[in-house]
Amino acid sequence: MRFTLPSPAVFQRLIQSAFLIFCLYSGWKFYHFVQWMTGHSEIPVTRPASVEAFLPIAALMGLRRLLESGVWDVVHPAGLAIFLAALGMALLLRKGFCGYVCPVGLASGLLNRLGRKLRLSRVPGPRVDALLHAPKYALLAFFLYTVFVGMDLRAVEQFASNPYNFVADARMLHFFLDPSSLTLMVLAGLAVLGVLLRSAWCRYLCPYGALLGLLSWGSPVRIRRDKDACVQCGRCSASCPGGIPVHLRDDVRSPECVGCMRCQSVCPVPGCVTLRAWGRDVPFWSIGLGCVALLLAVWLLADSQGLWHQNLPENMLRMLYRQAF
Ligand code: SF4
Ligand code: SF4
């Protein structure tokens, strides 16, 4: 029996769905952990460290502290490890984190699909598009300036030892489980925007993606279009979630490329669009599987070095959780 590879789109959705299920499972487990810590349940539950992936500001602070003092964050150690893995992915595998790992990327893709079905999805012209990119870079500049310039090491350490930081993950859970009406209105607005504008959140608003996109410029992996073979049908550009005019580029090194390989799968000319790394053609699944492998490697390494799980006194945590909730 011959094994047939799924199409790039199906392959991407499979990996994204696996990560979404994992996130939902982690959230469900963390909810029961908080219930136990706050005395609402008698059943002990282990804290899933992976929930720290949803604390990017704490991870950025942890990175600053690591770079300046060599100390690994003990409050959200897994968050720092996942953040470093995401940076590594960007440097090696373009924005594979956004394209395959992040659940918001999946939601963005589904909204994009809905927008196309309803014939509402648009990609603005180059000038408006460039202007719309400003907010995410402004947000990124703000966070980088605040953490790396505006705060000294003492302030970063004070942030790390603040009780708010200790229960930031539980506050995040609370934010998702009990959203205010303003939060719901903002989320609804973003969903509508995602239907109207292709990948609106990821392309125009997410500072995390902006950082990964900038780092991805250094990635050895890129999309290559054979301009001699190309028949200029424009299908690659029409299918690109990053709104990249692939049919006009020989090499795609855009910070918006998430490595989904849709451009390759829709191209009618075999071999016209290829994925290249270090001057060689590589299979379309390299970015997706590379991201999974890198994340697993970082998890195994961090866990083996005791840099994954929080190692804080249970009584102190229990008191902080009870005070906060
Ligand atoms: S250029 Fe190709 S691989 Fe990159 S985001 Fe667009 S469709 Fe996906
Ligand atoms: S889909 Fe292929 S043939 Fe059509 S414009 Fe893009 S690269 Fe050229």
Coordinates of C-alpha atoms and ligand atoms in Angstrom, one line a residue:
M1 CA 0.0 0.0 0.0
R2 CA 1.4 3.4 -1.0
F3 CA 1.2 6.3 1.4
T4 CA -0.2 9.4 -0.2
L5 CA 0.8 12.8 1.3
P6 CA -2.1 15.1 2.1
S7 CA -2.2 18.5 0.2
P8 CA -0.3 21.4 1.8
A9 CA -3.7 22.9 3.0
V10 CA -4.8 19.6 4.6
F11 CA -1.4 19.1 6.1
Q12 CA -1.4 22.6 7.6
R13 CA -4.9 22.1 9.0
L14 CA -3.9 18.8 10.6
I15 CA -1.0 20.3 12.5
Q16 CA -3.0 23.4 13.4
S17 CA -5.9 21.2 14.7
A18 CA -3.5 19.0 16.7
F19 CA -2.1 22.1 18.4
L20 CA -5.6 23.5 19.0
I21 CA -6.7 20.3 20.6
F22 CA -3.5 20.4 22.8
C23 CA -4.2 24.0 23.8
L24 CA -7.9 23.1 24.7
Y25 CA -6.7 20.1 26.7
S26 CA -4.1 22.3 28.5
G27 CA -6.7 24.9 29.2
W28 CA -9.2 22.3 30.6
K29 CA -6.5 20.8 32.8
F30 CA -5.4 24.2 34.0
Y31 CA -9.0 25.1 34.9
H32 CA -9.2 22.1 37.2
F33 CA -5.8 22.9 38.6
V34 CA -7.0 26.4 39.5
Q35 CA -10.2 24.9 41.0
W36 CA -8.1 22.7 43.2
M37 CA -5.7 25.5 44.2
T38 CA -8.5 27.8 45.2
G39 CA -10.3 25.1 47.2
H40 CA -13.2 24.6 44.8
S41 CA -12.2 21.0 44.2
E42 CA -10.7 18.2 46.2
I43 CA -9.1 16.5 43.3
P44 CA -5.3 17.3 42.9
V45 CA -4.3 18.2 39.3
T46 CA -0.9 18.8 37.9
R47 CA -0.4 22.2 36.5
P48 CA 0.1 22.0 32.7
A49 CA 3.2 24.2 32.1
S50 CA 2.2 24.7 28.4
V51 CA -0.4 27.3 29.4
E52 CA 2.5 29.8 29.8
A53 CA 2.6 30.0 26.0
F54 CA -0.2 32.5 26.4
L55 CA 2.0 34.9 28.4
P56 CA 4.2 36.5 25.8
I57 CA 5.0 39.7 27.8
A58 CA 6.2 37.6 30.8
A59 CA 8.3 35.6 28.3
L60 CA 9.8 38.8 26.9
M61 CA 10.7 39.9 30.4
G62 CA 12.2 36.5 31.0
L63 CA 14.3 36.8 27.9
R64 CA 15.6 40.2 29.0
R65 CA 16.5 38.8 32.4
L66 CA 18.1 35.7 30.8
L67 CA 20.2 37.8 28.5
E68 CA 21.4 40.2 31.2
S69 CA 21.8 38.1 34.2
G70 CA 21.8 34.5 32.8
V71 CA 18.9 33.6 35.2
W72 CA 16.1 31.4 33.8
D73 CA 12.6 32.6 34.7
V74 CA 11.4 30.3 37.5
V75 CA 7.8 31.7 37.6
H76 CA 7.0 30.9 33.9
P77 CA 9.9 28.7 32.8
A78 CA 7.9 26.9 30.0
G79 CA 6.7 30.3 28.7
L80 CA 10.3 31.4 28.1
A81 CA 11.2 28.0 26.5
I82 CA 8.2 28.2 24.1
F83 CA 9.1 31.8 23.3
L84 CA 12.7 30.9 22.5
A85 CA 11.4 28.0 20.3
A86 CA 9.2 30.4 18.4
L87 CA 12.1 32.8 17.8
G88 CA 14.2 29.8 16.7
M89 CA 11.4 28.7 14.3
A90 CA 11.3 32.2 12.8
L91 CA 15.1 32.2 12.3
L92 CA 15.0 28.8 10.7
L93 CA 11.6 28.2 9.3
R94 CA 10.1 31.5 8.5
K95 CA 6.8 32.3 10.3
G96 CA 6.1 28.6 10.8
F97 CA 4.9 29.3 14.3
C98 CA 2.1 31.5 12.9
G99 CA 1.3 29.1 10.1
Y100 CA 1.3 25.9 12.0
V101 CA 1.4 26.3 15.8
C102 CA -0.6 29.4 16.9
P103 CA -4.4 28.7 17.3
V104 CA -5.1 32.3 16.4
G105 CA -3.5 31.6 13.0
L106 CA -6.0 28.8 12.6
A107 CA -8.9 31.0 13.6
S108 CA -7.6 33.7 11.2
G109 CA -7.4 31.1 8.4
L110 CA -11.0 29.9 9.0
L111 CA -12.3 33.5 9.0
N112 CA -10.4 34.1 5.8
R113 CA -12.0 31.1 4.2
L114 CA -15.4 32.3 5.3
G115 CA -14.7 35.7 3.8
R116 CA -13.7 34.1 0.5
K117 CA -16.9 32.0 0.5
L118 CA -19.0 35.0 1.1
R119 CA -16.9 36.9 -1.5
L120 CA -16.2 39.6 1.1
S121 CA -12.5 39.0 1.7
R122 CA -10.2 41.7 0.3
V123 CA -6.5 42.5 0.1
P124 CA -6.0 46.3 0.2
G125 CA -3.8 48.0 -2.3
P126 CA -0.1 48.2 -1.6
R127 CA -0.2 51.7 0.0
V128 CA -3.2 51.0 2.3
D129 CA -1.7 47.6 3.1
A130 CA 1.6 49.2 4.1
L131 CA -0.2 51.7 6.3
L132 CA -2.3 49.0 7.9
H133 CA 0.9 47.2 8.9
A134 CA 1.9 50.1 11.1
P135 CA -0.1 49.2 14.3
K136 CA 1.6 45.8 14.8
Y137 CA 5.1 47.3 14.4
A138 CA 4.2 50.2 16.6
L139 CA 3.0 47.7 19.3
L140 CA 6.1 45.6 18.9
A141 CA 8.3 48.7 19.2
F142 CA 6.4 49.8 22.3
F143 CA 6.9 46.4 24.0
L144 CA 10.6 46.1 23.0
Y145 CA 11.3 49.6 24.1
T146 CA 9.5 49.1 27.4
V147 CA 11.2 45.8 28.3
F148 CA 14.7 46.4 26.9
V149 CA 15.2 50.1 27.3
G150 CA 12.5 51.6 29.6
M151 CA 13.1 49.0 32.4
D152 CA 16.3 48.2 34.2
L153 CA 17.1 44.7 35.4
R154 CA 15.8 45.5 38.9
A155 CA 12.4 46.6 37.5
V156 CA 12.3 43.3 35.5
E157 CA 13.1 41.3 38.6
Q158 CA 10.4 43.2 40.5
F159 CA 7.9 42.3 37.8
A160 CA 8.9 38.7 38.0
S161 CA 8.4 38.5 41.7
N162 CA 5.1 40.5 41.7
P163 CA 2.1 38.4 42.9
Y164 CA 0.3 39.4 39.8
N165 CA 2.9 37.7 37.6
F166 CA 2.6 34.5 39.7
V167 CA -1.1 34.2 38.8
A168 CA -1.0 35.8 35.4
D169 CA -1.9 32.5 33.7
A170 CA -5.0 32.0 35.9
R171 CA -6.0 35.6 35.1
M172 CA -5.6 34.9 31.4
L173 CA -7.9 31.8 31.9
H174 CA -10.4 34.0 33.7
F175 CA -10.3 36.5 30.8
F176 CA -11.2 33.7 28.4
L177 CA -13.9 32.0 30.6
D178 CA -15.6 35.2 31.8
P179 CA -15.1 37.9 29.2
S180 CA -16.5 41.3 29.7
S181 CA -19.0 42.7 27.2
L182 CA -16.2 45.0 26.0
T183 CA -14.0 42.0 25.4
L184 CA -16.7 40.3 23.5
M185 CA -17.4 43.3 21.4
V186 CA -13.7 43.7 20.6
L187 CA -13.5 39.9 19.7
A188 CA -16.6 40.2 17.5
G189 CA -15.1 43.3 15.8
L190 CA -11.8 41.4 15.1
A191 CA -13.8 38.4 13.7
V192 CA -15.7 40.7 11.3
L193 CA -12.4 42.3 10.3
G194 CA -10.9 38.8 9.7
V195 CA -13.8 38.1 7.3
L196 CA -13.4 41.4 5.4
L197 CA -9.6 41.6 5.3
R198 CA -7.4 38.7 4.6
S199 CA -5.7 37.5 7.8
A200 CA -6.4 40.9 9.4
W201 CA -5.3 40.1 12.9
C202 CA -2.1 38.3 11.9
R203 CA -1.1 40.7 9.2
Y204 CA -2.0 44.0 10.8
L205 CA -2.3 43.8 14.6
C206 CA -0.3 41.0 16.2
P207 CA 3.0 42.2 17.6
Y208 CA 4.2 38.7 18.3
G209 CA 3.8 37.9 14.6
A210 CA 5.6 41.1 13.7
L211 CA 8.6 40.1 15.7
L212 CA 8.7 36.6 14.2
G213 CA 8.2 38.1 10.7
L214 CA 11.2 40.4 11.2
L215 CA 13.4 37.5 12.3
S216 CA 12.2 35.4 9.4
W217 CA 14.1 37.7 7.1
G218 CA 17.2 35.8 8.2
S219 CA 15.7 32.4 7.5
P220 CA 17.4 30.2 5.0
V221 CA 14.0 28.9 3.9
R222 CA 12.1 30.7 1.2
I223 CA 9.6 30.3 -1.7
R224 CA 11.1 30.4 -5.2
R225 CA 9.1 31.2 -8.3
D226 CA 10.6 30.1 -11.7
K227 CA 9.9 33.2 -13.7
D228 CA 10.6 31.5 -17.0
A229 CA 8.1 28.7 -16.3
C230 CA 5.4 31.0 -14.8
V231 CA 2.4 31.8 -16.9
Q232 CA 1.3 34.7 -14.7
C233 CA -2.1 33.2 -13.8
G234 CA -1.9 34.9 -10.4
R235 CA -3.4 31.9 -8.5
C236 CA -0.4 31.8 -6.1
S237 CA -1.1 35.4 -5.0
A238 CA -4.8 34.9 -4.8
S239 CA -4.4 32.0 -2.5
C240 CA -1.7 33.5 -0.2
P241 CA -3.0 34.2 3.3
G242 CA -0.2 36.7 3.7
G243 CA -1.5 38.8 0.8
I244 CA 1.9 38.5 -0.9
P245 CA 2.1 39.1 -4.7
V246 CA 3.9 35.9 -5.3
H247 CA 3.5 36.1 -9.0
L248 CA 5.6 39.3 -9.0
R249 CA 8.5 37.9 -7.0
D250 CA 11.3 35.6 -7.8
D251 CA 12.1 34.9 -4.2
V252 CA 9.5 35.3 -1.4
R253 CA 11.3 36.5 1.7
S254 CA 8.3 38.6 3.0
P255 CA 7.8 38.8 6.8
E256 CA 4.2 37.8 6.0
C257 CA 5.0 34.4 4.6
V258 CA 3.9 31.6 7.0
G259 CA 5.2 28.8 4.9
C260 CA 1.7 27.3 4.2
M261 CA 2.7 26.3 0.7
R262 CA -0.7 27.1 -0.8
C263 CA 1.1 29.0 -3.5
Q264 CA 2.8 25.8 -4.6
S265 CA -0.3 23.6 -4.4
V266 CA -2.5 25.9 -6.6
C267 CA 0.2 26.6 -9.2
P268 CA -0.8 24.9 -12.5
V269 CA 2.9 24.6 -13.7
P270 CA 4.6 21.7 -12.0
G271 CA 7.9 22.8 -10.4
C272 CA 7.3 26.5 -10.9
V273 CA 6.9 27.3 -7.2
T274 CA 9.3 25.5 -4.9
L275 CA 10.4 25.7 -1.3
R276 CA 14.1 26.2 -1.1
A277 CA 16.6 25.9 1.8
W278 CA 20.3 26.5 1.5
G279 CA 20.0 26.5 -2.3
R280 CA 18.2 23.2 -2.5
D281 CA 14.6 22.3 -3.1
V282 CA 12.9 20.8 0.0
P283 CA 9.5 19.1 0.4
F284 CA 6.5 21.3 1.2
W285 CA 6.1 19.6 4.6
S286 CA 9.5 20.7 5.8
I287 CA 8.3 23.9 7.6
G288 CA 5.3 22.3 9.4
L289 CA 7.2 19.2 10.5
G290 CA 10.3 21.3 11.3
C291 CA 8.2 23.4 13.7
V292 CA 6.8 20.4 15.4
A293 CA 10.3 18.8 15.7
L294 CA 11.8 22.1 17.1
L295 CA 9.1 22.5 19.6
L296 CA 9.4 18.9 20.8
A297 CA 13.2 19.3 21.0
V298 CA 12.9 22.5 23.1
W299 CA 10.4 20.8 25.4
L300 CA 12.6 17.7 25.9
L301 CA 15.7 19.8 26.5
A302 CA 14.0 22.3 28.9
D303 CA 12.3 19.5 30.8
S304 CA 15.6 17.5 31.1
Q305 CA 17.3 20.6 32.5
G306 CA 14.6 21.4 35.0
L307 CA 13.6 24.5 33.0
W308 CA 10.1 23.6 32.1
H309 CA 8.0 23.2 35.3
Q310 CA 7.4 25.9 37.9
N311 CA 9.2 24.9 41.1
L312 CA 7.5 27.2 43.6
P313 CA 6.2 26.4 47.1
E314 CA 2.7 25.0 46.8
N315 CA 1.4 26.8 49.9
M316 CA 2.6 30.2 48.5
L317 CA 0.9 29.6 45.2
R318 CA -2.3 28.4 46.8
M319 CA -2.4 31.6 48.9
L320 CA -1.8 33.8 45.8
Y321 CA -4.5 32.0 43.8
R322 CA -7.0 32.3 46.6
Q323 CA -6.2 36.0 47.0
A324 CA -6.6 36.6 43.3
F325 CA -9.9 34.6 42.9
Ligands
SF4_1 S1 4.0 32.9 -0.1 FE1 3.2 30.8 -0.3 S2 4.0 29.8 1.6 FE2 4.2 32.0 1.9 S3 2.3 32.6 3.0 FE3 2.0 32.9 0.8 S4 1.0 31.0 0.0 FE4 1.9 30.6 2.0
SF4_2 S1 0.4 30.1 -9.8 FE1 2.4 29.5 -10.7 S2 2.1 30.0 -12.9 FE2 0.5 31.1 -11.8 S3 1.4 33.1 -11.4 FE3 1.8 31.9 -9.6 S4 3.9 31.0 -10.0 FE4 3.1 31.8 -12.0

